[in-house]
PDB file of C-alpha atoms in Angstrom:
ATOM      1  CA  VAL A1425     -12.438 -21.417 -15.791  1.00  0.00           C
ATOM      2  CA  ASP A1426      -8.927 -20.009 -15.880  1.00  0.00           C
ATOM      3  CA  ARG A1427      -7.321 -20.477 -12.461  1.00  0.00           C
ATOM      4  CA  ALA A1428      -4.319 -18.237 -12.189  1.00  0.00           C
ATOM      5  CA  ILE A1429      -2.000 -18.766  -9.246  1.00  0.00           C
ATOM      6  CA  THR A1430      -1.604 -15.671  -7.132  1.00  0.00           C
ATOM      7  CA  ILE A1431       1.740 -15.348  -5.437  1.00  0.00           C
ATOM      8  CA  VAL A1432       1.472 -13.386  -2.209  1.00  0.00           C
ATOM      9  CA  PRO A1433       4.669 -11.430  -1.552  1.00  0.00           C
ATOM     10  CA  LYS A1434       6.468 -11.990   1.748  1.00  0.00           C
ATOM     11  CA  PHE A1435       6.131  -8.315   2.629  1.00  0.00           C
ATOM     12  CA  ASP A1436       2.431  -7.661   2.157  1.00  0.00           C
ATOM     13  CA  GLU A1437       1.427  -4.064   2.784  1.00  0.00           C
ATOM     14  CA  ASN A1438      -0.609  -4.634   5.967  1.00  0.00           C
ATOM     15  CA  GLY A1439       1.776  -7.146   7.528  1.00  0.00           C
ATOM     16  CA  LYS A1440       4.830  -5.051   6.738  1.00  0.00           C
ATOM     17  CA  ILE A1441       3.293  -1.956   8.284  1.00  0.00           C
ATOM     18  CA  LYS A1442       2.420  -3.861  11.473  1.00  0.00           C
ATOM     19  CA  TRP A1443       5.906  -5.379  11.537  1.00  0.00           C
ATOM     20  CA  GLN A1444       7.568  -1.983  11.120  1.00  0.00           C
ATOM     21  CA  GLU A1445       5.387  -0.542  13.899  1.00  0.00           C
ATOM     22  CA  LYS A1446       6.303  -3.418  16.235  1.00  0.00           C
ATOM     23  CA  LEU A1447       9.982  -3.098  15.343  1.00  0.00           C
ATOM     24  CA  GLU A1448       9.975   0.650  16.024  1.00  0.00           C
ATOM     25  CA  GLN A1449       8.071   0.111  19.288  1.00  0.00           C
ATOM     26  CA  PHE A1450      10.684  -2.496  20.275  1.00  0.00           C
ATOM     27  CA  LYS A1451      13.637  -0.241  19.409  1.00  0.00           C
ATOM     28  CA  LYS A1452      12.135   2.621  21.384  1.00  0.00           C
ATOM     29  CA  ALA A1453      11.405   0.395  24.399  1.00  0.00           C
ATOM     30  CA  ILE A1454      14.997  -0.872  24.587  1.00  0.00           C
ATOM     31  CA  ALA A1455      16.778   2.385  23.758  1.00  0.00           C
ATOM     32  CA  ASP A1456      18.330   2.390  27.243  1.00  0.00           C
ATOM     33  CA  LYS A1457      19.367  -1.279  27.005  1.00  0.00           C
ATOM     34  CA  GLN A1458      21.776  -1.179  24.061  1.00  0.00           C
ATOM     35  CA  LEU A1459      24.098  -4.170  23.823  1.00  0.00           C
ATOM     36  CA  SER A1460      27.700  -3.799  22.734  1.00  0.00           C
ATOM     37  CA  SER A1461      28.522  -7.385  21.739  1.00  0.00           C
ATOM     38  CA  GLY A1462      28.405  -6.656  17.996  1.00  0.00           C
ATOM     39  CA  ARG A1463      26.361  -9.823  17.479  1.00  0.00           C
ATOM     40  CA  ILE A1464      22.859  -8.419  17.962  1.00  0.00           C
ATOM     41  CA  PHE A1465      20.991  -7.038  14.939  1.00  0.00           C
ATOM     42  CA  PHE A1466      17.480  -5.782  14.294  1.00  0.00           C
ATOM     43  CA  GLY A1467      15.205  -7.236  11.631  1.00  0.00           C
ATOM     44  CA  ASP A1468      15.514  -4.178   9.407  1.00  0.00           C
ATOM     45  CA  ASN A1469      19.188  -5.024   8.780  1.00  0.00           C
ATOM     46  CA  SER A1470      18.478  -6.509   5.344  1.00  0.00           C
ATOM     47  CA  THR A1471      21.974  -7.968   4.860  1.00  0.00           C
ATOM     48  CA  LYS A1472      21.889  -9.881   8.150  1.00  0.00           C
ATOM     49  CA  ALA A1473      18.244 -10.915   7.646  1.00  0.00           C
ATOM     50  CA  GLU A1474      19.111 -12.326   4.233  1.00  0.00           C
ATOM     51  CA  GLN A1475      22.067 -14.261   5.683  1.00  0.00           C
ATOM     52  CA  VAL A1476      19.992 -16.005   8.347  1.00  0.00           C
ATOM     53  CA  GLU A1477      17.114 -16.679   5.950  1.00  0.00           C
ATOM     54  CA  LYS A1478      19.525 -18.436   3.590  1.00  0.00           C
ATOM     55  CA  SER A1479      21.059 -20.403   6.471  1.00  0.00           C
ATOM     56  CA  PHE A1480      18.402 -21.561   8.937  1.00  0.00           C
ATOM     57  CA  VAL A1481      15.338 -19.328   9.207  1.00  0.00           C
ATOM     58  CA  ASN A1482      12.376 -20.800   7.336  1.00  0.00           C
ATOM     59  CA  SER A1483       9.942 -18.016   8.082  1.00  0.00           C
ATOM     60  CA  GLY A1484       6.518 -17.911   6.528  1.00  0.00           C
ATOM     61  CA  LYS A1485       5.106 -15.345   4.152  1.00  0.00           C
ATOM     62  CA  PHE A1486       3.655 -13.226   6.928  1.00  0.00           C
ATOM     63  CA  GLU A1487       6.459 -13.623   9.437  1.00  0.00           C
ATOM     64  CA  TYR A1488       9.038 -10.903   9.910  1.00  0.00           C
ATOM     65  CA  ILE A1489      12.421 -10.852  11.633  1.00  0.00           C
ATOM     66  CA  MET A1490      12.617  -8.700  14.754  1.00  0.00           C
ATOM     67  CA  LEU A1491      15.965  -9.633  16.362  1.00  0.00           C
ATOM     68  CA  ILE A1492      19.043 -11.613  15.347  1.00  0.00           C
ATOM     69  CA  ASN A1493      21.808 -12.962  17.580  1.00  0.00           C
ATOM     70  CA  ASP A1494      24.488 -14.155  15.164  1.00  0.00           C
ATOM     71  CA  THR A1495      26.687 -16.685  16.964  1.00  0.00           C
ATOM     72  CA  SER A1496      28.660 -17.776  13.909  1.00  0.00           C
ATOM     73  CA  ARG A1497      32.412 -17.363  14.181  1.00  0.00           C
ATOM     74  CA  ARG A1498      32.607 -15.224  11.027  1.00  0.00           C
ATOM     75  CA  LEU A1499      29.352 -13.316  11.649  1.00  0.00           C
ATOM     76  CA  ASN A1500      27.928 -14.805   8.458  1.00  0.00           C
ATOM     77  CA  GLY A1501      24.490 -15.742   9.819  1.00  0.00           C
ATOM     78  CA  LYS A1502      25.063 -19.510   9.708  1.00  0.00           C
ATOM     79  CA  SER A1503      24.234 -20.048  13.372  1.00  0.00           C
ATOM     80  CA  GLY A1504      22.474 -18.268  16.169  1.00  0.00           C
ATOM     81  CA  MET A1505      18.996 -17.298  17.274  1.00  0.00           C
ATOM     82  CA  VAL A1506      16.411 -15.276  15.384  1.00  0.00           C
ATOM     83  CA  VAL A1507      13.180 -13.917  16.832  1.00  0.00           C
ATOM     84  CA  THR A1508      10.442 -13.300  14.274  1.00  0.00           C
ATOM     85  CA  THR A1509       6.924 -12.024  14.765  1.00  0.00           C
ATOM     86  CA  GLU A1510       5.786 -15.664  15.110  1.00  0.00           C
ATOM     87  CA  ARG A1511       8.689 -17.886  16.201  1.00  0.00           C
ATOM     88  CA  ILE A1512      12.193 -18.206  17.553  1.00  0.00           C
ATOM     89  CA  TYR A1513      14.462 -20.023  15.131  1.00  0.00           C
ATOM     90  CA  TYR A1514      17.766 -21.374  16.389  1.00  0.00           C
ATOM     91  CA  HIS A1515      20.670 -23.210  14.858  1.00  0.00           C
ATOM     92  CA  GLY A1516      23.869 -24.283  16.554  1.00  0.00           C
ATOM     93  CA  LEU A1517      26.470 -26.983  16.327  1.00  0.00           C
ATOM     94  CA  LEU A1518      24.280 -29.679  17.888  1.00  0.00           C
ATOM     95  CA  THR A1519      20.742 -28.320  17.901  1.00  0.00           C
ATOM     96  CA  SER A1520      18.320 -26.505  15.663  1.00  0.00           C
ATOM     97  CA  GLY A1521      14.615 -25.893  15.534  1.00  0.00           C
ATOM     98  CA  ASP A1522      11.926 -23.352  16.175  1.00  0.00           C
ATOM     99  CA  ILE A1523       9.604 -22.391  19.018  1.00  0.00           C
ATOM    100  CA  PRO A1524       6.295 -20.548  18.524  1.00  0.00           C
ATOM    101  CA  VAL A1525       6.338 -17.198  20.358  1.00  0.00           C
ATOM    102  CA  LYS A1526       2.862 -17.901  21.785  1.00  0.00           C
ATOM    103  CA  GLN A1527       4.285 -20.928  23.634  1.00  0.00           C
ATOM    104  CA  ILE A1528       7.179 -19.061  25.301  1.00  0.00           C
ATOM    105  CA  SER A1529       6.978 -18.318  29.008  1.00  0.00           C
ATOM    106  CA  HIS A1530      10.351 -16.655  29.645  1.00  0.00           C
ATOM    107  CA  PHE A1531      14.097 -16.692  29.068  1.00  0.00           C
ATOM    108  CA  GLU A1532      16.887 -17.460  31.516  1.00  0.00           C
ATOM    109  CA  PHE A1533      20.644 -17.944  31.531  1.00  0.00           C
ATOM    110  CA  THR A1534      21.452 -21.206  33.271  1.00  0.00           C
ATOM    111  CA  GLY A1535      24.639 -23.078  34.100  1.00  0.00           C
ATOM    112  CA  LYS A1536      27.934 -22.176  35.684  1.00  0.00           C
ATOM    113  CA  THR A1537      29.504 -18.749  35.350  1.00  0.00           C
ATOM    114  CA  PHE A1538      31.629 -19.414  32.263  1.00  0.00           C
ATOM    115  CA  SER A1539      29.434 -22.056  30.661  1.00  0.00           C
ATOM    116  CA  GLN A1540      26.034 -20.415  30.847  1.00  0.00           C
ATOM    117  CA  GLY A1541      23.507 -20.977  28.119  1.00  0.00           C
ATOM    118  CA  LEU A1542      20.317 -19.210  27.172  1.00  0.00           C
ATOM    119  CA  ALA A1543      17.269 -21.306  27.986  1.00  0.00           C
ATOM    120  CA  VAL A1544      13.829 -20.664  26.543  1.00  0.00           C
ATOM    121  CA  TYR A1545      11.038 -21.917  28.780  1.00  0.00           C
ATOM    122  CA  THR A1546       7.697 -22.854  27.269  1.00  0.00           C
ATOM    123  CA  LEU A1547       4.308 -22.484  28.924  1.00  0.00           C
ATOM    124  CA  LYS A1548       4.325 -26.275  29.407  1.00  0.00           C
ATOM    125  CA  GLY A1549       7.574 -26.079  31.408  1.00  0.00           C
ATOM    126  CA  LYS A1550       9.907 -27.378  28.715  1.00  0.00           C
ATOM    127  CA  LYS A1551      13.436 -25.883  28.714  1.00  0.00           C
ATOM    128  CA  ILE A1552      15.133 -25.461  25.333  1.00  0.00           C
ATOM    129  CA  PHE A1553      18.716 -24.252  25.063  1.00  0.00           C
ATOM    130  CA  VAL A1554      19.349 -21.926  22.129  1.00  0.00           C
ATOM    131  CA  PRO A1555      22.608 -20.479  20.778  1.00  0.00           C
ATOM    132  CA  CYS A1556      23.435 -17.113  22.300  1.00  0.00           C
ATOM    133  CA  ASP A1557      26.507 -14.915  22.186  1.00  0.00           C
ATOM    134  CA  VAL A1558      26.431 -11.881  24.425  1.00  0.00           C
ATOM    135  CA  GLY A1559      29.099 -10.922  26.897  1.00  0.00           C
ATOM    136  CA  HIS A1560      28.782 -12.244  30.434  1.00  0.00           C
ATOM    137  CA  THR A1561      28.334  -8.691  31.713  1.00  0.00           C
ATOM    138  CA  GLU A1562      25.444  -8.096  29.283  1.00  0.00           C
ATOM    139  CA  GLN A1563      23.378 -11.190  30.028  1.00  0.00           C
ATOM    140  CA  LEU A1564      20.944  -9.474  32.386  1.00  0.00           C
ATOM    141  CA  LYS A1565      20.435  -6.625  29.911  1.00  0.00           C
ATOM    142  CA  TYR A1566      19.858  -9.145  27.082  1.00  0.00           C
ATOM    143  CA  LEU A1567      17.222 -10.954  29.153  1.00  0.00           C
ATOM    144  CA  LYS A1568      15.418  -7.628  29.600  1.00  0.00           C
ATOM    145  CA  VAL A1569      15.606  -6.988  25.842  1.00  0.00           C
ATOM    146  CA  LEU A1570      14.135 -10.437  25.122  1.00  0.00           C
ATOM    147  CA  ASP A1571      11.425  -9.916  27.735  1.00  0.00           C
ATOM    148  CA  VAL A1572      10.397  -6.596  26.148  1.00  0.00           C
ATOM    149  CA  LEU A1573      10.321  -8.208  22.702  1.00  0.00           C
ATOM    150  CA  LEU A1574       8.233 -11.131  23.935  1.00  0.00           C
ATOM    151  CA  LYS A1575       5.711  -8.720  25.486  1.00  0.00           C
ATOM    152  CA  ILE A1576       5.464  -6.676  22.286  1.00  0.00           C
ATOM    153  CA  LEU A1577       4.935  -9.801  20.172  1.00  0.00           C
ATOM    154  CA  LYS A1578       2.303 -11.163  22.560  1.00  0.00           C
ATOM    155  CA  GLY A1579       0.621  -7.774  22.922  1.00  0.00           C
ATOM    156  CA  THR A1580       1.097  -7.544  26.691  1.00  0.00           C
ATOM    157  CA  LYS A1581       1.930  -4.422  28.656  1.00  0.00           C
ATOM    158  CA  ILE A1582       5.541  -3.316  28.916  1.00  0.00           C
ATOM    159  CA  GLU A1583       6.454  -2.004  32.359  1.00  0.00           C
ATOM    160  CA  GLU A1584       8.546   1.159  32.461  1.00  0.00           C
ATOM    161  CA  ASN A1585      11.856   0.843  34.318  1.00  0.00           C
TER     162      ASN A1585
END
């Protein structure tokens, strides 16, 4: 019996269509919450997606990038936070890792005014600090963007503001 190895492409037709639908739903839902930091990118930005995949995002074959917060000094995708359809990947100076989306409860900025960090809370109560670079005045808006994205990825209802 000849056993040929079948390589499944990262962008399979069904998964890519679902990803594109989720991405468009996300963009539409946050149209009134645009951020001006210049460090936030959507997953359909192929240049930025390629940068973070080469640097720290080890996404699976059926996992697609939804949102990128590039915190690298030169905006080269070497550090930051990436939300995919399955996980949050993060890489900073001292920490790196990933968190399954299904385990995320909510996001919160914690700390003092000029030293606040973005914390990801899991359903088990664990707090994980991830790299984040948005202006102090945009933190509340960014939390709303992340909340909308989390709801879309988990398939829960998005409340209209």
